GROMACS .gro file of C-alpha atoms in nm:
model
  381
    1UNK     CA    1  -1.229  -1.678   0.459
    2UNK     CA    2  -1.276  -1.385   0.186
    3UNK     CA    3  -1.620  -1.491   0.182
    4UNK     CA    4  -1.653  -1.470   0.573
    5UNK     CA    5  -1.459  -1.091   0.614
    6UNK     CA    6  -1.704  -1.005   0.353
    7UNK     CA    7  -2.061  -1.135   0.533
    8UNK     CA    8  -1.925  -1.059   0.898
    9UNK     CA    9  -1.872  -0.640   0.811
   10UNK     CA   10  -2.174  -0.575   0.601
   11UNK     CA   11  -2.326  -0.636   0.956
   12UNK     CA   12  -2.161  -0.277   1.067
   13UNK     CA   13  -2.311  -0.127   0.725
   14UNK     CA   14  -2.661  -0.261   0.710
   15UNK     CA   15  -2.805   0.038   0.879
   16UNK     CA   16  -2.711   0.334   0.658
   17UNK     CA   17  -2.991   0.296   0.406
   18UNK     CA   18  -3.229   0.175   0.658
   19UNK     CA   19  -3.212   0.476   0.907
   20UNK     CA   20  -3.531   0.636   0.718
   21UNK     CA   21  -3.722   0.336   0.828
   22UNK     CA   22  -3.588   0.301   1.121
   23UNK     CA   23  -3.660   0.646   1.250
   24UNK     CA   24  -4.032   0.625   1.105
   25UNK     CA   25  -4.069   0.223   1.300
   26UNK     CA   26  -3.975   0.346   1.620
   27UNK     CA   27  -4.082   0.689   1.599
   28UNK     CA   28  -3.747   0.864   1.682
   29UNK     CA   29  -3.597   1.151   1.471
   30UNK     CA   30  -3.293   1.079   1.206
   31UNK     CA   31  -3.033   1.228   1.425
   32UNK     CA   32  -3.123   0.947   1.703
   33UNK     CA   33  -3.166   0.653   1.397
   34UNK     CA   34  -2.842   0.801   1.242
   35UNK     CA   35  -2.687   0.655   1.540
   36UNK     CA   36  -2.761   0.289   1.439
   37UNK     CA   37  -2.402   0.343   1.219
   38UNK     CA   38  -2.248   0.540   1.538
   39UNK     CA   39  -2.291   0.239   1.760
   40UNK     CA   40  -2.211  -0.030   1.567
   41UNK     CA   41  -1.875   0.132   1.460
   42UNK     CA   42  -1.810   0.182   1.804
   43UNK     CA   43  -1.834  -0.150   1.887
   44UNK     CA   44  -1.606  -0.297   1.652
   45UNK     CA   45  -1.317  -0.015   1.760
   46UNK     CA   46  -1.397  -0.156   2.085
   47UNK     CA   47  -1.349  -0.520   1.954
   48UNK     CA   48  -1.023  -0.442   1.803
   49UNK     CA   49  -0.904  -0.270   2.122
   50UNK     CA   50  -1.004  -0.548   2.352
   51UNK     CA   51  -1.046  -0.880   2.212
   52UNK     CA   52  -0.856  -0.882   1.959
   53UNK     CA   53  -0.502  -0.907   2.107
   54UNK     CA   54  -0.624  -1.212   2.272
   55UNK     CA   55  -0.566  -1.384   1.944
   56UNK     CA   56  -0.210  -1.378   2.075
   57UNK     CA   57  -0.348  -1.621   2.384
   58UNK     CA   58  -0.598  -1.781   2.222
   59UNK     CA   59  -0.631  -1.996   1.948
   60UNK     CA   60  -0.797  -1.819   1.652
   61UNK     CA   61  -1.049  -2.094   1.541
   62UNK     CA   62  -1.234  -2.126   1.880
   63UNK     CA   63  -1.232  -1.723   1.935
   64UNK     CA   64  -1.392  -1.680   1.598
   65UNK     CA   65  -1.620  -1.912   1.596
   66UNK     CA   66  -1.725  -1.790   1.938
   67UNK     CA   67  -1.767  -1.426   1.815
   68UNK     CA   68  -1.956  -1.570   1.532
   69UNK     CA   69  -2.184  -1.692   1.734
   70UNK     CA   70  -2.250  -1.360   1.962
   71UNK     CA   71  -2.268  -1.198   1.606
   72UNK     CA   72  -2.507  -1.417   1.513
   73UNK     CA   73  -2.716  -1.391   1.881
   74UNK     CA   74  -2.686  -1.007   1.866
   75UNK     CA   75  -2.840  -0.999   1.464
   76UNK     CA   76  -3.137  -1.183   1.630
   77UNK     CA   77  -3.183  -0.905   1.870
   78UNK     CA   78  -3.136  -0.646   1.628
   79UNK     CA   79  -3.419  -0.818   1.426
   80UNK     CA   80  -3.665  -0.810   1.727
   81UNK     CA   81  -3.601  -0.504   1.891
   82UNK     CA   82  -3.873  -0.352   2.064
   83UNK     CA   83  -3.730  -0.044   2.056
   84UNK     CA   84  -3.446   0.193   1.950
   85UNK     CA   85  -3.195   0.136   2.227
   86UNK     CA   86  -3.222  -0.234   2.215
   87UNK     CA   87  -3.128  -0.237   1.878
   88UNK     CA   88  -2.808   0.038   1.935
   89UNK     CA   89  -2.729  -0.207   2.203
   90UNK     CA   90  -2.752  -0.478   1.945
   91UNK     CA   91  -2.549  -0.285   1.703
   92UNK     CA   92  -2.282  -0.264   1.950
   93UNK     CA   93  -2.236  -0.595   2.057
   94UNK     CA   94  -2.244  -0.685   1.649
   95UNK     CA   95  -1.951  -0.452   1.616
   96UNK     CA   96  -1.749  -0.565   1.888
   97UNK     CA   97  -1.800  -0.969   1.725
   98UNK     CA   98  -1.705  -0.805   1.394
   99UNK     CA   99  -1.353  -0.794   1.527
  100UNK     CA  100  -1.351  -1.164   1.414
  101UNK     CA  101  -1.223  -0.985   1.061
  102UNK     CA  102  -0.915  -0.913   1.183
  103UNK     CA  103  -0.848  -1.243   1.330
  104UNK     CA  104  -0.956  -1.423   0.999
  105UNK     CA  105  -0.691  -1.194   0.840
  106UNK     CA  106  -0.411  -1.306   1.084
  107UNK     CA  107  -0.512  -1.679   1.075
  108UNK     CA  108  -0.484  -1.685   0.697
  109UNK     CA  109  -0.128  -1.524   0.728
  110UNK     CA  110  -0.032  -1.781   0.967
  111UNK     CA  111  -0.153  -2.077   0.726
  112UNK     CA  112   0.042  -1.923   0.445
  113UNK     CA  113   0.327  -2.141   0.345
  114UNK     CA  114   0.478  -1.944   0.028
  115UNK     CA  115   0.593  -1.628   0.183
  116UNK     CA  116   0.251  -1.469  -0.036
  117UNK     CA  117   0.132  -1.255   0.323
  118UNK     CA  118   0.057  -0.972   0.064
  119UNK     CA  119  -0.166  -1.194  -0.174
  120UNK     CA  120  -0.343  -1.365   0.131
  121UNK     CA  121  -0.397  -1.003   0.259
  122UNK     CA  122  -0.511  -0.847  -0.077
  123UNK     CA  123  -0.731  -1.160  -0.122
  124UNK     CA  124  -0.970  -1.142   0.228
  125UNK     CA  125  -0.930  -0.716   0.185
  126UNK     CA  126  -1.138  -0.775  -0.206
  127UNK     CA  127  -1.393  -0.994   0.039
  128UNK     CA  128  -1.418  -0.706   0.313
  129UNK     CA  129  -1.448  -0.430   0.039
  130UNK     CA  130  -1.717  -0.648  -0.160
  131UNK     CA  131  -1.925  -0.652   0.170
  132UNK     CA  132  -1.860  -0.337   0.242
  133UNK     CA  133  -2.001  -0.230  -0.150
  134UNK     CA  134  -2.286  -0.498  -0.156
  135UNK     CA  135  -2.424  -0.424   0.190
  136UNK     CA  136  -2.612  -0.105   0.111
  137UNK     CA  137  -2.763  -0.226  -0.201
  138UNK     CA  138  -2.841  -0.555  -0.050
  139UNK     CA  139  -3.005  -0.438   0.260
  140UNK     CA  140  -3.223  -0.153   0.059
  141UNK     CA  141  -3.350  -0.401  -0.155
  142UNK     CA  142  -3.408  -0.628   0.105
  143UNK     CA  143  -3.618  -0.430   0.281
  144UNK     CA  144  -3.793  -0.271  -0.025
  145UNK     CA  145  -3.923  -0.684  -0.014
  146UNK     CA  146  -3.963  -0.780   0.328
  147UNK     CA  147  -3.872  -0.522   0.552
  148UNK     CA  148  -3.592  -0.422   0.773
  149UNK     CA  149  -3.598  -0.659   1.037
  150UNK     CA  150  -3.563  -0.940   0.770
  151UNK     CA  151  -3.206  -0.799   0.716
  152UNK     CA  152  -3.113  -0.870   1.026
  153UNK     CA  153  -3.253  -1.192   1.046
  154UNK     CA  154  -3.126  -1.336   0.720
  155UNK     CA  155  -2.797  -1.211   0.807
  156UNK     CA  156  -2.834  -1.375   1.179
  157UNK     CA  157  -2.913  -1.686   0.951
  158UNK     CA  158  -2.567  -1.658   0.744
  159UNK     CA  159  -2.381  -1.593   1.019
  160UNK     CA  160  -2.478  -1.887   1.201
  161UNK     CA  161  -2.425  -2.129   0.872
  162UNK     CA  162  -2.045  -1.942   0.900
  163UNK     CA  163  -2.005  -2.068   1.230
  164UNK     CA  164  -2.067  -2.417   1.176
  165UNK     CA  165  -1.849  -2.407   0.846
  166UNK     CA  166  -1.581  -2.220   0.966
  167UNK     CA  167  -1.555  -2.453   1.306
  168UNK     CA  168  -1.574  -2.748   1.086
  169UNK     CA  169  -1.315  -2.625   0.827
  170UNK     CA  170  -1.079  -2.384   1.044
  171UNK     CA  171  -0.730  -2.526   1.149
  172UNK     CA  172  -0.670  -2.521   1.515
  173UNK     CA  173  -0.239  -2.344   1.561
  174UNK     CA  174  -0.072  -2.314   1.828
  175UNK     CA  175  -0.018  -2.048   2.097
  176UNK     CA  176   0.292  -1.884   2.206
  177UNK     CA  177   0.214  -1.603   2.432
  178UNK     CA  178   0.079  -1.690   2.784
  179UNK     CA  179   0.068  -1.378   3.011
  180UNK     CA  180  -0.250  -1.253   3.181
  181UNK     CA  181  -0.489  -1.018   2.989
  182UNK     CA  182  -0.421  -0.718   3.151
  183UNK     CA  183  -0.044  -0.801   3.097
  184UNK     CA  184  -0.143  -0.849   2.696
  185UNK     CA  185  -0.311  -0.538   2.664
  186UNK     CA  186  -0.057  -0.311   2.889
  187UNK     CA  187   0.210  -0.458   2.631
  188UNK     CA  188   0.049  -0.310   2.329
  189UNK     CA  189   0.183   0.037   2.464
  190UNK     CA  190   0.555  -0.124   2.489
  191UNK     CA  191   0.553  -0.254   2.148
  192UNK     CA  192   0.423   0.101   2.012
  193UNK     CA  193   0.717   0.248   2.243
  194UNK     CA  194   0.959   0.030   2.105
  195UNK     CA  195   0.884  -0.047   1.756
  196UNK     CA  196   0.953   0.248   1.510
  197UNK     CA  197   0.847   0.011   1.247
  198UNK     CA  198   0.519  -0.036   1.390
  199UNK     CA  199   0.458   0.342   1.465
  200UNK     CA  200   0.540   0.441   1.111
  201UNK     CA  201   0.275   0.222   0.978
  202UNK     CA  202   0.067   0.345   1.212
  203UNK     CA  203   0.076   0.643   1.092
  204UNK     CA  204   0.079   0.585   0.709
  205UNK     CA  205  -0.290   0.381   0.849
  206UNK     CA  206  -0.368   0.710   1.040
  207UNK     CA  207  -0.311   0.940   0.708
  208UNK     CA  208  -0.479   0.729   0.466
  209UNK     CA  209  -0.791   0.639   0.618
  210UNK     CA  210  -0.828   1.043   0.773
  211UNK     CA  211  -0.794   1.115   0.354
  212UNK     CA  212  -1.089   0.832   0.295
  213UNK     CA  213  -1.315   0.972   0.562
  214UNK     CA  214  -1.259   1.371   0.453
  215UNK     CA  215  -1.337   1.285   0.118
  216UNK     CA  216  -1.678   1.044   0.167
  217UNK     CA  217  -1.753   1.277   0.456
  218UNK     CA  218  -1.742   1.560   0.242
  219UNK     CA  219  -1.871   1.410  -0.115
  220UNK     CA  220  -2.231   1.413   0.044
  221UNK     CA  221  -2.235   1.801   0.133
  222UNK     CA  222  -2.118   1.881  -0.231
  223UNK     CA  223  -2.326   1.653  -0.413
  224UNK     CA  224  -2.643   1.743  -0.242
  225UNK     CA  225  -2.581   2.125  -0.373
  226UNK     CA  226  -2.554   2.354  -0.675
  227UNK     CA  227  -2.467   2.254  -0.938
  228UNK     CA  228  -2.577   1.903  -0.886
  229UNK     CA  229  -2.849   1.841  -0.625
  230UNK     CA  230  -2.892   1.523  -0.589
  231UNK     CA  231  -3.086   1.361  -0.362
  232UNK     CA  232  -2.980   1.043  -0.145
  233UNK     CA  233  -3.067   0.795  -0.397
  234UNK     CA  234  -2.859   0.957  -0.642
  235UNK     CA  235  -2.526   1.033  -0.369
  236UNK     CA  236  -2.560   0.675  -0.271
  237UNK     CA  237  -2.450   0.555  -0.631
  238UNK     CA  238  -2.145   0.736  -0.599
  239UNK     CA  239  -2.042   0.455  -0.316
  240UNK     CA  240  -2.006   0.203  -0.619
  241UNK     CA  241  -1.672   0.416  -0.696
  242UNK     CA  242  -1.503   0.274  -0.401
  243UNK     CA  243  -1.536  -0.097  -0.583
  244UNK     CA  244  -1.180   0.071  -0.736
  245UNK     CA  245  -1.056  -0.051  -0.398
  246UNK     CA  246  -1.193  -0.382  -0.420
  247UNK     CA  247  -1.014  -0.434  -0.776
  248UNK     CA  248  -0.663  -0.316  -0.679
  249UNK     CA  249  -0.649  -0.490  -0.371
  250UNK     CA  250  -0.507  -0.833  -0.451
  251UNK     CA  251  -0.285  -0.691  -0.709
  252UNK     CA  252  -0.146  -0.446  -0.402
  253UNK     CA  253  -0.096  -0.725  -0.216
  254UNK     CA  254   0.137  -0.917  -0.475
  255UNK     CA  255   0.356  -0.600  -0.484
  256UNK     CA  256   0.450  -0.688  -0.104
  257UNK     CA  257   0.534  -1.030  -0.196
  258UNK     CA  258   0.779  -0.901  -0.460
  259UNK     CA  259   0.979  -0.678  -0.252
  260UNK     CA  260   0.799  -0.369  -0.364
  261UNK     CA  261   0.587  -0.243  -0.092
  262UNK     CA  262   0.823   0.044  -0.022
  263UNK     CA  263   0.789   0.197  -0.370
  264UNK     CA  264   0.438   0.095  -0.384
  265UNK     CA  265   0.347   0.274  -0.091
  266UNK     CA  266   0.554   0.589  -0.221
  267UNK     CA  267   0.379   0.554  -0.533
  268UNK     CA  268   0.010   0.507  -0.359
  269UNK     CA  269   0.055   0.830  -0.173
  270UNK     CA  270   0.144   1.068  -0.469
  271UNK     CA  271  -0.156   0.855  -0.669
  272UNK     CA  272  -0.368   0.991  -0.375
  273UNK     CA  273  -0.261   1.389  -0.375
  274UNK     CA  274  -0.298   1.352  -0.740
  275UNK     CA  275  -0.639   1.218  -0.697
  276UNK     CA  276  -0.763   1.533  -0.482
  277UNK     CA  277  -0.585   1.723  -0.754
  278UNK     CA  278  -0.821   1.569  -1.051
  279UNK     CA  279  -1.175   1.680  -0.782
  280UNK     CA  280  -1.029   2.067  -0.869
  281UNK     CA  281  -1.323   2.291  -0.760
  282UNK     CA  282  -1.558   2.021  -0.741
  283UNK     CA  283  -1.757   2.139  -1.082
  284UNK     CA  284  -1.633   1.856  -1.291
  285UNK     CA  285  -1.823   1.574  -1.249
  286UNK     CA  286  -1.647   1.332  -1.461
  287UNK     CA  287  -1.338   1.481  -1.327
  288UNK     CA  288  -1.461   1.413  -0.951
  289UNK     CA  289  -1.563   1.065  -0.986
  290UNK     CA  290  -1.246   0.975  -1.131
  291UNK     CA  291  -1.064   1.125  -0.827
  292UNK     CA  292  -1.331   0.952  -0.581
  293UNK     CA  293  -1.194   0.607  -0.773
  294UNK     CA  294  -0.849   0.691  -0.804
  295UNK     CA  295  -0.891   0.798  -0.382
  296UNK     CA  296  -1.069   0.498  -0.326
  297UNK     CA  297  -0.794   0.237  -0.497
  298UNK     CA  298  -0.483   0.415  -0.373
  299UNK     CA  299  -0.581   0.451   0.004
  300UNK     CA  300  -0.681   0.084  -0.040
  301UNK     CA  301  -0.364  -0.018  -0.168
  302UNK     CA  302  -0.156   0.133   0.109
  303UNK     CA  303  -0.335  -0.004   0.367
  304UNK     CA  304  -0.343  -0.351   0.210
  305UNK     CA  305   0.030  -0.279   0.194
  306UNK     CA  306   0.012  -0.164   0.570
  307UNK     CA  307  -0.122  -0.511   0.696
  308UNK     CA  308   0.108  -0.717   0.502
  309UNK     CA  309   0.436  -0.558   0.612
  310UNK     CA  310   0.316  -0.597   0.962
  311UNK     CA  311   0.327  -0.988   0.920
  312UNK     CA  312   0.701  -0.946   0.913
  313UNK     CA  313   0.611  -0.947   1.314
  314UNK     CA  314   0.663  -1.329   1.495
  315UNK     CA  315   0.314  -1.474   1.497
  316UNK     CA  316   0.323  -1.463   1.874
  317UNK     CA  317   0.231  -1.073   1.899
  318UNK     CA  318   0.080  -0.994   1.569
  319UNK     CA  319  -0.288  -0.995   1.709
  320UNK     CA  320  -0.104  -0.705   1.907
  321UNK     CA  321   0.046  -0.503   1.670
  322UNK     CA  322  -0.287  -0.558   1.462
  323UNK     CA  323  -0.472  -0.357   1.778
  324UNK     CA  324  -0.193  -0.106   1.769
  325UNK     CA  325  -0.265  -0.004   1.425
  326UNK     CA  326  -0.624  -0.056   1.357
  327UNK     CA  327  -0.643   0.170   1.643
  328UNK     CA  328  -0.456   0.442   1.472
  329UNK     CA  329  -0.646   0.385   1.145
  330UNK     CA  330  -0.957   0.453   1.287
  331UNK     CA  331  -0.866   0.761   1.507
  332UNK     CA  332  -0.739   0.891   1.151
  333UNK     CA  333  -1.117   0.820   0.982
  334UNK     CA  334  -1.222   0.985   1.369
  335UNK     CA  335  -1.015   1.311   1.253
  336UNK     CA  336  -1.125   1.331   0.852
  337UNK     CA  337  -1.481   1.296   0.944
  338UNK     CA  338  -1.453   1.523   1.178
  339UNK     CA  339  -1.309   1.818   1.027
  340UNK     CA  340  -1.486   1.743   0.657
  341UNK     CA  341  -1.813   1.966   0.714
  342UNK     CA  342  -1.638   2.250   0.943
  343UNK     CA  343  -1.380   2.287   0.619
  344UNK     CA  344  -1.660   2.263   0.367
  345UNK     CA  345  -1.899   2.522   0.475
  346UNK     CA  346  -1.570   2.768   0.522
  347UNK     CA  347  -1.378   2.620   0.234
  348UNK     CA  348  -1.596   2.486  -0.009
  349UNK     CA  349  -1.467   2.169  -0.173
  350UNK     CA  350  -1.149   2.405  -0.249
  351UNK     CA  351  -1.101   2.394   0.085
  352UNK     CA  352  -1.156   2.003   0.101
  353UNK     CA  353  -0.922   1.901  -0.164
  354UNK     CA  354  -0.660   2.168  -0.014
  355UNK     CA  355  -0.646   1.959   0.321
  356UNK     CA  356  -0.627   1.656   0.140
  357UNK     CA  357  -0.327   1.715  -0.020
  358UNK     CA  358  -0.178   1.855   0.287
  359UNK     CA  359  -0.251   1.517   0.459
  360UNK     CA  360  -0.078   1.335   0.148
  361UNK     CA  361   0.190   1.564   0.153
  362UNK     CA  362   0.228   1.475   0.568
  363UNK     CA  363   0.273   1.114   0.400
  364UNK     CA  364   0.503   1.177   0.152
  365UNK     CA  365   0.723   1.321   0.381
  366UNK     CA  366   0.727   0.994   0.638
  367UNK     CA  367   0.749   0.772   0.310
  368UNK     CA  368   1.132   0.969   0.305
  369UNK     CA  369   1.203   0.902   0.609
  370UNK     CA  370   1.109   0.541   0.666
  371UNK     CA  371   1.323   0.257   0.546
  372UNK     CA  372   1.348   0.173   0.217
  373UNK     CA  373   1.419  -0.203   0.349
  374UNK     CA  374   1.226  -0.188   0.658
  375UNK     CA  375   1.232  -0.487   0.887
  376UNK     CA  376   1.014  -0.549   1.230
  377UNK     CA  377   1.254  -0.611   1.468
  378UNK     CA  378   1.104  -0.690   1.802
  379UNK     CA  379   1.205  -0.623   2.126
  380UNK     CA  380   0.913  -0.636   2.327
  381UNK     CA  381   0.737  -1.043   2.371
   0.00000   0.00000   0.00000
């Protein structure tokens, strides 16, 4: 299931170092081929919004496998599109099936049988992170070979093979909710309404990933300038500093099952102001790329943390509560991406750094006032 998390989202990150190519294929500027990563983020929000609460209605093996296999259909299209907007459409469509991560994720809590939700959790994150890591290097060297429409096709190709395996191998559970979809969906709102546990992780989720996106958002735009100048080639090595997250992950998750994922999140957020701290000015490049890793593991760890205390929630509305706050987590990377240049060109990486502690400093402050022995207690079914 690690495995699968990690081969279903290096789908959504195929494109990055492939948008040269594609803008020279199909004869479009970069701006337009940037949007290949637009769209297929897009989609997955989307998939999280909408299909994924149906895991709540729907058993989880025959709703993976089925998005596997419209992940697998769309990759196909993506491979032989005739033009750009057949393959954003593609890209779309592959996001929205990627949703299928987050359902693994709750399946393999609900198989868990030693009370280990943070371990299970920590284990399929290291999978998604390892995709995440290996799917730029993969697909540039894949298409240094064959070209980048044989990307998409061997992936289409592995994707299918999951299918079958994961049909074949997947347990079917039980269901306990059975309201209508719209009645589902309108009920997310109730539990965020009711459920100050919920919210709060919300927005520790919100916080953390707005502090990953400022800081990759904003890593290019210094980089790229005096005194370093890289080019592209160069900035894109820098991405091997999130593998910090990858490693931590699993360990992160073992803290939960110990009783320590209050203090560990406490802990994760002052790890992450002091990582902006160690960037300083920016001028320090030993100095920077230890704060990129230190970034990169702590932001991890709290939201491996994140997902694993939300377990604590009956099985019967988790797929729910999983919408809820992947929702908030990516409105946060919405928010850090969005102010990153705006504060750089005014700021400089000063200026960067500054916000990012300010955004830790937001989370310190909620860490005080949550519960230091929070429990979900739900009121809305």
């Amino acid at each position: 299931m690690a495995l699968a998390c990690g081969l279903i989202v290096a789908n959504l990150y195929y494109a990055q170092p492939l948008l040269p190519n594609l803008a020279v294929d199909f004869r479009v500027s970069s701006d337009v081929a940037g949007l290949a990563v637009v769209f297929a983020q897009l989609g997955y929000v989307l998939g999280l919004a909408f299909l994924v609460p149906l895991g709540d209605r729907v058993t989880g093996r025959p709703l993976i496998v089925c998005l596997l296999a419209v992940n697998a259909a769309a990759l196909v299209v993506a491979a032989l599109a005739p033009g750009v907007w057949a393959l954003m459409a593609a890209l779309t469509v592959i996001g929205v099936a990627g949703s299928a991560i987050s359902l693994l994720i709750l399946l393999a809590a609900s198989l868990d049988r030693r009370n280990a939700g943070g371990a299970v959790v920590g284990t399929l994150m290291t999978g998604l992170l390892i995709g995440i890591l290996l799917a730029r290097t993969v697909a540039g060297a894949v298409q240094e070979v064959a070209g980048w429409r044989a990307v998409y096709g061997g992936s289409a190709a592995l994707i299918a093979l999951l299918a079958l395996v994961l049909r074949a191998r997947l347990p079917r559970l039980p269901v306990t909710a059975t309201m209508s979809y719209p009645m589902l969906l309108g009920s997310i709102a109730g539990l965020i309404r009711s459920e100050g546990f919920l919210r709060r992780r919300m927005a520790f989720g919100f916080l953390a990933f707005a502090c990953t996106q400022l800081l990759w958002s904003a890593l290019p735009l210094l980089l790229s300038r005096p005194p370093y100048g890289y080019d592209p080639g160069a900035i894109g090595l820098f991405g091997l500093l999130g593998a910090a997250g990858a490693l931590v992950a699993h360990g992160v998750g073992r803290l939960h099952d110990r009783g320590l994922a209050h203090r560990a999140t406490g802990a994760l957020v002052l790890l992450t102001a002091a990582s902006w701290t160690l960037t300083g000015t920016g001028a320090e490049l030993v100095a920077l790329m230890a704060g990129v890793a230190l970034s990169s593991a702590a932001v991890q760890g709290v939201h491996v943390l994140n997902q694993a205390r939300l377990l604590a929630y009956p099985p019967g509305i988790r797929s729910r509560v999983t919408t809820a706050y992947m929702t908030s987590y990516f409105l946060g990377g919405t928010l850090g991406g969005g102010i990153a240049a705006p504060i750089f060109n005014r700021g400089g990486w000063t200026g960067v750094a500054v916000t990012g502690v300010v955004l830790c400093a937001i989370g310190a402050a909620l860490w005080f006032a949550d519960r230091t022995a929070a429990s979900a207690t739900v009121r809305v079914s």
